[in-house]
Coordinates of C-alpha atoms and ligand atoms in Angstrom, one line a residue:
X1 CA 0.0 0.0 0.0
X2 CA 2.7 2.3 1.1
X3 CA 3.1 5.1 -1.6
X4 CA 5.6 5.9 -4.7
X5 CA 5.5 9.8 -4.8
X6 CA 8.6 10.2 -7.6
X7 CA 6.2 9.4 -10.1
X8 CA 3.3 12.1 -11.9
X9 CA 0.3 9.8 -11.4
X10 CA -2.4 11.2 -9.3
X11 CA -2.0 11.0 -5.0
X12 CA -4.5 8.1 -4.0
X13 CA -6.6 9.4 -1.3
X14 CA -9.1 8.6 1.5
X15 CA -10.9 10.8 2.9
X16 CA -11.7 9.9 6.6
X17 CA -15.2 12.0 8.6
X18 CA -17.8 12.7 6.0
X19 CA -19.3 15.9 7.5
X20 CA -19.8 19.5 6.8
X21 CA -16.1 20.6 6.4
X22 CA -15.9 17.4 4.1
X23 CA -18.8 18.3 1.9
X24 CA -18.5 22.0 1.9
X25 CA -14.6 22.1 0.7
X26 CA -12.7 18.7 0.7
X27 CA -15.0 16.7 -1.8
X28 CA -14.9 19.9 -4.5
X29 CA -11.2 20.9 -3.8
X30 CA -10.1 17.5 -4.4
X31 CA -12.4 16.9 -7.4
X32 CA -11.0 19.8 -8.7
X33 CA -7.2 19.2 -8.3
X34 CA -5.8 16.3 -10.5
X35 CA -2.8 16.1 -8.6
X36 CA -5.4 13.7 -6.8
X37 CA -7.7 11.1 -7.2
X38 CA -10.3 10.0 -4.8
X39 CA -10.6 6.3 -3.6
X40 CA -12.5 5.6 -0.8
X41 CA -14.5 7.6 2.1
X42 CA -14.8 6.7 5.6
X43 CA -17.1 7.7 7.7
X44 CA -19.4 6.0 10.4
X45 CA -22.7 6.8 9.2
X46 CA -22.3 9.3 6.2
X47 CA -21.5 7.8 2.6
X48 CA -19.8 9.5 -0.6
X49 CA -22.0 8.5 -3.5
X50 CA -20.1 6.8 -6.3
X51 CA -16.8 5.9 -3.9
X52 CA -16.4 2.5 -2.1
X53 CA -17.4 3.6 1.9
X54 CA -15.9 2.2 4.5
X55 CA -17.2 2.5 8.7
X56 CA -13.6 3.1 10.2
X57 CA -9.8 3.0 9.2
X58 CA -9.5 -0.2 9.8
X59 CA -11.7 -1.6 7.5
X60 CA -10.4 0.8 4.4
X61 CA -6.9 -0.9 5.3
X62 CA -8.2 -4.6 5.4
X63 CA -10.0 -3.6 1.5
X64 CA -6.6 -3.9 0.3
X65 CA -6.8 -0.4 -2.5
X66 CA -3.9 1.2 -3.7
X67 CA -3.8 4.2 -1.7
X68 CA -1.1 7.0 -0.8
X69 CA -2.4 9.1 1.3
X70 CA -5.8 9.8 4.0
X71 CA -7.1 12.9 4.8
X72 CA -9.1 13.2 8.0
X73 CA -12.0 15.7 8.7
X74 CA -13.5 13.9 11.8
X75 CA -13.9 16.3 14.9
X76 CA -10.4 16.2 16.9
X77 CA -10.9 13.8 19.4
X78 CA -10.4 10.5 18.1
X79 CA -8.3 11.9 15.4
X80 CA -4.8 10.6 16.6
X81 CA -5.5 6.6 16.3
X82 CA -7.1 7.5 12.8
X83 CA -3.8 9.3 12.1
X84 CA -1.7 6.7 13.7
X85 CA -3.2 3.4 11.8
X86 CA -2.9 5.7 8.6
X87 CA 0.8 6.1 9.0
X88 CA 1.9 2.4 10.5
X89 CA 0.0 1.7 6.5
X90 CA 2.2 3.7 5.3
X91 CA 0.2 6.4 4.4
X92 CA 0.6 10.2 4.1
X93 CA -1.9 12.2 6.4
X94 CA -3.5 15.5 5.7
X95 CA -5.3 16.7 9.2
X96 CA -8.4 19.2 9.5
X97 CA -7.6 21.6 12.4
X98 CA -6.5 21.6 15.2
X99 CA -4.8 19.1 14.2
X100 CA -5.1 17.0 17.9
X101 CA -7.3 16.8 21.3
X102 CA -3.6 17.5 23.3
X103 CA -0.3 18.5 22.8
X104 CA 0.8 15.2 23.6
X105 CA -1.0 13.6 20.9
X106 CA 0.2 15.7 18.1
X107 CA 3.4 15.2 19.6
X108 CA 3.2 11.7 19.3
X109 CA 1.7 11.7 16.0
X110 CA 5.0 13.6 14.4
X111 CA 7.3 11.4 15.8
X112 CA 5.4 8.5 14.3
X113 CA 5.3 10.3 10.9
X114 CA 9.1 11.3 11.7
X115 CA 9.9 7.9 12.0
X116 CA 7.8 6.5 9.6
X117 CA 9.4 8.7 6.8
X118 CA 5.9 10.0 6.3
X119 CA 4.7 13.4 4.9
X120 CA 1.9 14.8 7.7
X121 CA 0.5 17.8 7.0
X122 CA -1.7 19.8 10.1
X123 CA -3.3 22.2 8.3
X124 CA -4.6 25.6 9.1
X125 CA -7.3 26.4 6.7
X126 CA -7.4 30.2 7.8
X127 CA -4.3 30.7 7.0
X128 CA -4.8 30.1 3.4
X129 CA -7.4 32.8 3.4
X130 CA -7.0 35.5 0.8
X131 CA -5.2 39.1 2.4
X132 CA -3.2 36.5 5.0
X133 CA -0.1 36.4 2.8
X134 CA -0.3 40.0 2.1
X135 CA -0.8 41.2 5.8
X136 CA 2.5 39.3 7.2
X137 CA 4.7 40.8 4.3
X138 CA 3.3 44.4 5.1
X139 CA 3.6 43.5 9.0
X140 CA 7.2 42.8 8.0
X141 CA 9.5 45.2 9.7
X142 CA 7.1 47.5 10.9
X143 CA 6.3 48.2 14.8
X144 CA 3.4 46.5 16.2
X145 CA 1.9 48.5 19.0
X146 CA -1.2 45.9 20.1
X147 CA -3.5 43.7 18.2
X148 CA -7.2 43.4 18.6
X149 CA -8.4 40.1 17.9
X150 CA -12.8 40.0 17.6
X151 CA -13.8 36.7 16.5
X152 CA -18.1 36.3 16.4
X153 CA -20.1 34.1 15.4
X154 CA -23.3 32.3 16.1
X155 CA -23.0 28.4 16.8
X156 CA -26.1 27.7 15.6
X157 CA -25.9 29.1 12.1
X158 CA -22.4 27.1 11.5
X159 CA -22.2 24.4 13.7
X160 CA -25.8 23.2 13.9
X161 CA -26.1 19.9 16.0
X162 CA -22.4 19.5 16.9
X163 CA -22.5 18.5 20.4
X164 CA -19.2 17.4 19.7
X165 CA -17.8 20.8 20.0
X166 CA -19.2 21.5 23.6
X167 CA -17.9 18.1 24.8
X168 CA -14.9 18.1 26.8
X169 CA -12.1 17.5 24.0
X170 CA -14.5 19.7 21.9
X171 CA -12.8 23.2 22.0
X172 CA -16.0 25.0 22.4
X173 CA -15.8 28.1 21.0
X174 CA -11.7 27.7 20.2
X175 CA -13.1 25.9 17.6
X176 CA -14.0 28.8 15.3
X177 CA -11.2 31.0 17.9
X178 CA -8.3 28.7 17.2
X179 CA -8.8 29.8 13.3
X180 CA -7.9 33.2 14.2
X181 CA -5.0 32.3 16.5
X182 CA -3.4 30.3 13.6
X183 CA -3.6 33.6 11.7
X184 CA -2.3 35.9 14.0
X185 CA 0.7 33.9 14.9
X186 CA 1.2 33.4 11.1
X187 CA 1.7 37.4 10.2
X188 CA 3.3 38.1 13.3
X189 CA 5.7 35.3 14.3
X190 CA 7.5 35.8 17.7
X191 CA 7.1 34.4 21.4
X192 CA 3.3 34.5 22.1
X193 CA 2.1 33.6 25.4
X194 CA -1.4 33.7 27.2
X195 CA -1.6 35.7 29.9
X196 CA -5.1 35.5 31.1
X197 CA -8.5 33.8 30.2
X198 CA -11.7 34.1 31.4
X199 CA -14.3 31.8 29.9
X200 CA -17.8 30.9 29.8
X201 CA -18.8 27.1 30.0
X202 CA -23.1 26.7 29.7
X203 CA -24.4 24.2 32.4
X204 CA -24.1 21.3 31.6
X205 CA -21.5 20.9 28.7
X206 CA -17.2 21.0 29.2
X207 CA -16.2 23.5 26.8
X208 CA -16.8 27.2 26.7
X209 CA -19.1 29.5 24.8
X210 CA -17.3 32.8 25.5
X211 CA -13.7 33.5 25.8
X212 CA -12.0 36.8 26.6
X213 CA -8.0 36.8 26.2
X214 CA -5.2 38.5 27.3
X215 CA -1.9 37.4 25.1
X216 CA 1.2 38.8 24.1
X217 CA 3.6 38.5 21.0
X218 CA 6.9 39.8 22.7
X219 CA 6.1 43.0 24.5
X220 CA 2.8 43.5 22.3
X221 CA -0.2 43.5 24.1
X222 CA -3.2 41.4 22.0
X223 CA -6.5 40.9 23.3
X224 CA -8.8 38.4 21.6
X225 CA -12.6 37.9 22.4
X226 CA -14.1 34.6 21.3
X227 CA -17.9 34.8 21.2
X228 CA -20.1 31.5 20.0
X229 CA -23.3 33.2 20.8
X230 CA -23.1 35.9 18.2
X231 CA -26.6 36.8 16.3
X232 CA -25.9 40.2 14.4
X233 CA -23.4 40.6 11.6
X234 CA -20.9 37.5 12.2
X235 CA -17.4 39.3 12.6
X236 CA -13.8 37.7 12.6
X237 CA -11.3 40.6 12.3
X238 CA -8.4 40.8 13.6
X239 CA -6.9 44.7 14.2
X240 CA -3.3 45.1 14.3
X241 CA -1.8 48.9 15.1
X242 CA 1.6 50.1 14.0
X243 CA 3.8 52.9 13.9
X244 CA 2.7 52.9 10.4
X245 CA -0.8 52.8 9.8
X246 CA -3.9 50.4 11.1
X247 CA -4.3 47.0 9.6
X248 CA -7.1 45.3 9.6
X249 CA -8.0 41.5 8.4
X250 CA -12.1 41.2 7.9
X251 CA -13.8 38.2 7.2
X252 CA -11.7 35.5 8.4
X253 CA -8.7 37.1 6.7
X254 CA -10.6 37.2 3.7
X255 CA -10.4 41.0 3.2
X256 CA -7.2 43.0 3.8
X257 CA -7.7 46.6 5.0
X258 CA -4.7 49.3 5.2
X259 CA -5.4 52.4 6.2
X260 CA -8.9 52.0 4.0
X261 CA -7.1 50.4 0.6
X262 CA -9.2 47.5 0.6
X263 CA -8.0 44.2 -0.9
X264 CA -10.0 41.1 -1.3
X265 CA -9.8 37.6 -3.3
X266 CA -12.1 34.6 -4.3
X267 CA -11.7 32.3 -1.2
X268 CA -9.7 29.4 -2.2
X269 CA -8.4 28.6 0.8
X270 CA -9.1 24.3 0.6
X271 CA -7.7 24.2 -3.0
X272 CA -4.4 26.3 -1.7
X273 CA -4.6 23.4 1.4
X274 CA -4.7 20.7 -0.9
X275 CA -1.5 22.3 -3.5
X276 CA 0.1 23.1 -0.4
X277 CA -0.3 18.6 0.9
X278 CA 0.3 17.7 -2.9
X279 CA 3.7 19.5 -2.6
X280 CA 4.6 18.0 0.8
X281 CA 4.0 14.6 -0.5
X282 CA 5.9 15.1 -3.6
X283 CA 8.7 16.5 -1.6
X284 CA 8.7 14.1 1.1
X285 CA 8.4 16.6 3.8
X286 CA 6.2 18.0 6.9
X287 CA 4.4 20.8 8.1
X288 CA 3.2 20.8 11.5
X289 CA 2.9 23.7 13.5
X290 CA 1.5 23.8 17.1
X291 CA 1.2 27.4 18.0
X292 CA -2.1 28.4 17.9
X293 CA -2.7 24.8 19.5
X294 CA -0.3 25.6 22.5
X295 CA -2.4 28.9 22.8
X296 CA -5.4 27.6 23.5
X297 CA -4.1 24.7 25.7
X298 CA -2.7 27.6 27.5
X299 CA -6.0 29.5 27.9
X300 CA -7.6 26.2 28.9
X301 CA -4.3 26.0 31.7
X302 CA -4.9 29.7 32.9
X303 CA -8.4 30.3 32.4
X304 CA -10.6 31.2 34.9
X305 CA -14.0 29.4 34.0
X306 CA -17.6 30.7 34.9
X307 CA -20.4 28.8 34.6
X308 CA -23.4 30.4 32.8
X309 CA -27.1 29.6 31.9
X310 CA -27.5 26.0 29.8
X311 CA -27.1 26.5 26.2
X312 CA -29.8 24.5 23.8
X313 CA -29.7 24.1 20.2
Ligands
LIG401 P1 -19.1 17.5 11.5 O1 -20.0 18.1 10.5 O2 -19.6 17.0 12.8 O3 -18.4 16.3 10.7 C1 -17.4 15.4 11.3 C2 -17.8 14.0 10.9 O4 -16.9 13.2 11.5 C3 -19.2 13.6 11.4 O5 -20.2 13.9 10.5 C4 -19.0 12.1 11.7 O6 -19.5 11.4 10.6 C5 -17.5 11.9 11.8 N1 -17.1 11.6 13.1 C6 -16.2 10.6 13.5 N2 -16.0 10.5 14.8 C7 -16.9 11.4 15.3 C8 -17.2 11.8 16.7 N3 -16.6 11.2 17.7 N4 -18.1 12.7 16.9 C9 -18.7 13.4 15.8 N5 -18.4 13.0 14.5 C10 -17.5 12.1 14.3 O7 -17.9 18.4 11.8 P2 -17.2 19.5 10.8 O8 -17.8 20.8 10.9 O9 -17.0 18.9 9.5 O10 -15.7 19.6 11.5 C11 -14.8 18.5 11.4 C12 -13.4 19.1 11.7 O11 -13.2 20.1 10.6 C13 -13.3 19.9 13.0 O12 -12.0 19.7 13.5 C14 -13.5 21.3 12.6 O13 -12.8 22.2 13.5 C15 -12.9 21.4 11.2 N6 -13.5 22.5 10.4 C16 -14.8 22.7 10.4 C17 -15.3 23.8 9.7 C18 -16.8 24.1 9.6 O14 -17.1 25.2 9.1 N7 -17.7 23.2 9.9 C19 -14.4 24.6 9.0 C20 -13.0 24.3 9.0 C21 -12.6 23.3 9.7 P3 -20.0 9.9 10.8 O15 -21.1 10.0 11.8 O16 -20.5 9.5 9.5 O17 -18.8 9.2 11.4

């Protein structure tokens, strides 16, 4: 099974947790990039028409089909034995974000790859997102002064029916959070830490709804306010000062603001994701970055945790 990437034919790939993410932007970036082809799906309960479907990893492996490569889109608990099996196959792994439940686990899951001479590639899909690039080369030896970080948006209208995500392991409202974290530590590499959390966890469930941060990237202050409950106009902008103007990244980093000059870009931020795995696979190499992972752990380490009213979908 185990994969020959020096020649052009198409990367053979699972993909592993049919659900929204899966429909919404795996199954049409891949059908749209011939640098892969499509084998199998696995998924407990959800089936890709026209694909041989398989209930868990373990059963794809026993079918016996040529395959290079899995990518998994299941919720991140769970994820690492998925990622592990794929690897001790001999397989190439593409993970949704975050990439793990725990530090430990993505830990574990690059040495495996390490020593397995595997590609694995923990993507950040926000990252890919149109003004990203732009706004870390114009950060790019200027002075930050502090960063404002306003990520909101209403569970219910993206997430409807994931109890998953208010289950311990779940992230709560990281979940959506975590996506801006990936992008600020992206444009504005340096030594972040968390200096203080508060967050809100509804009766009843593990993870929060509401999450108000204090971090810092060196000596800049950034605050970031995570809000799940959000009904107006859903916002994820992230604000960053300098000595040389205001910039401001709308939209999930979909729209890059300067001082007013507006830039923005079809999204194509799964078909950059999938060029970006084809790449690693071709050139036997890795990209795993924990950062915005660490963050939150840290937030979960420091925060100071309120319980509020029960939250129903
Ligand atoms: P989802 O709609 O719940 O889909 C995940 C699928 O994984 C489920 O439909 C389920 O299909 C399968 N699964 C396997 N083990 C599971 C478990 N223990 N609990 C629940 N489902 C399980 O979730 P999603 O929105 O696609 O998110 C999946 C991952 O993609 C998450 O890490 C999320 O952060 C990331 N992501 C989501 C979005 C988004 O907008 N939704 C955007 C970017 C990234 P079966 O029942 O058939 O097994």
């Amino acid at each position: 099974m185990a994969n020959d990437v020096s020649s052009d034919r198409p990367i053979r790939l699972a993909i592993i947790g049919v659900g929204k993410i899966a429909r919404d932007q795996h199954l049409p970036a891949i059908a749209r990039d011939p640098r892969f082809e499509l084998v199998a799906a696995v998924s407990r309960n959800a089936v890709v028409d026209g694909l041989p479907n398989y209930h868990d990893i373990g059963e794809l492996l026993a079918a016996g089909h040529a395959l290079d490569a899995v990518s998994i889109c299941t919720p991140p608990m769970g994820r690492a034995s998925i990622a592990m099996a794929a690897i001790d196959a001999g397989l190439d792994v593409m993970m949704e974000k975050p990439p793990a439940a725990t530090l430990s686990e993505i830990a574990r899951i690059e040495a495996h790859a390490i020593a397995a001479k595997r590609t694995l590639f923990a993507t950040w899909h926000s990252r890919e997102a149109a003004g990203v690039e732009a706004a870390g080369a114009w950060l790019t030896g200027r002075a930050v002064e502090r960063v404002t970080i306003d990520w909101r948006e209403d569970i219910r209208r993206w997430h409807p029916g994931q109890d998953w995500i208010l289950e311990a392991g779940g992230f709560g409202v990281f979940d959506p959070g975590i996506n801006a974290l990936s992008i600020a530590t992206a444009i504005l590499p340096g030594d972040w830490g968390v200096q203080r959390a508060d967050l809100r966890v509804p009766e009843g469930r593990m993870s929060p709804l509401y999450a108000d941060l204090s971090l810092t990237c060196g000596a800049v202050p950034v605050t970031a306010t995570f809000d799940f409950l959000h009904e107006g106009p859903q916002q994820w902008d992230i604000v960053v000062d300098t000595d040389g103007g205001t910039l401001t990244l709308r939209m999930g980093g979909s729209i890059l603001d300067i001082d007013g000059a507006i830039t923005e870009a079809p999204d194509a931020e799964y078909p950059r994701l999938y060029a970006r795995f084809a790449n690693l696979v071709r050139s036997r190499s890795s990209d795993v970055d924990v950062t915005p992972l660490r963050l939150v752990a840290d937030a979960f380490l420091v925060g100071k945790r309120d319980v509020v009213g029960s939250f129903e979908w």
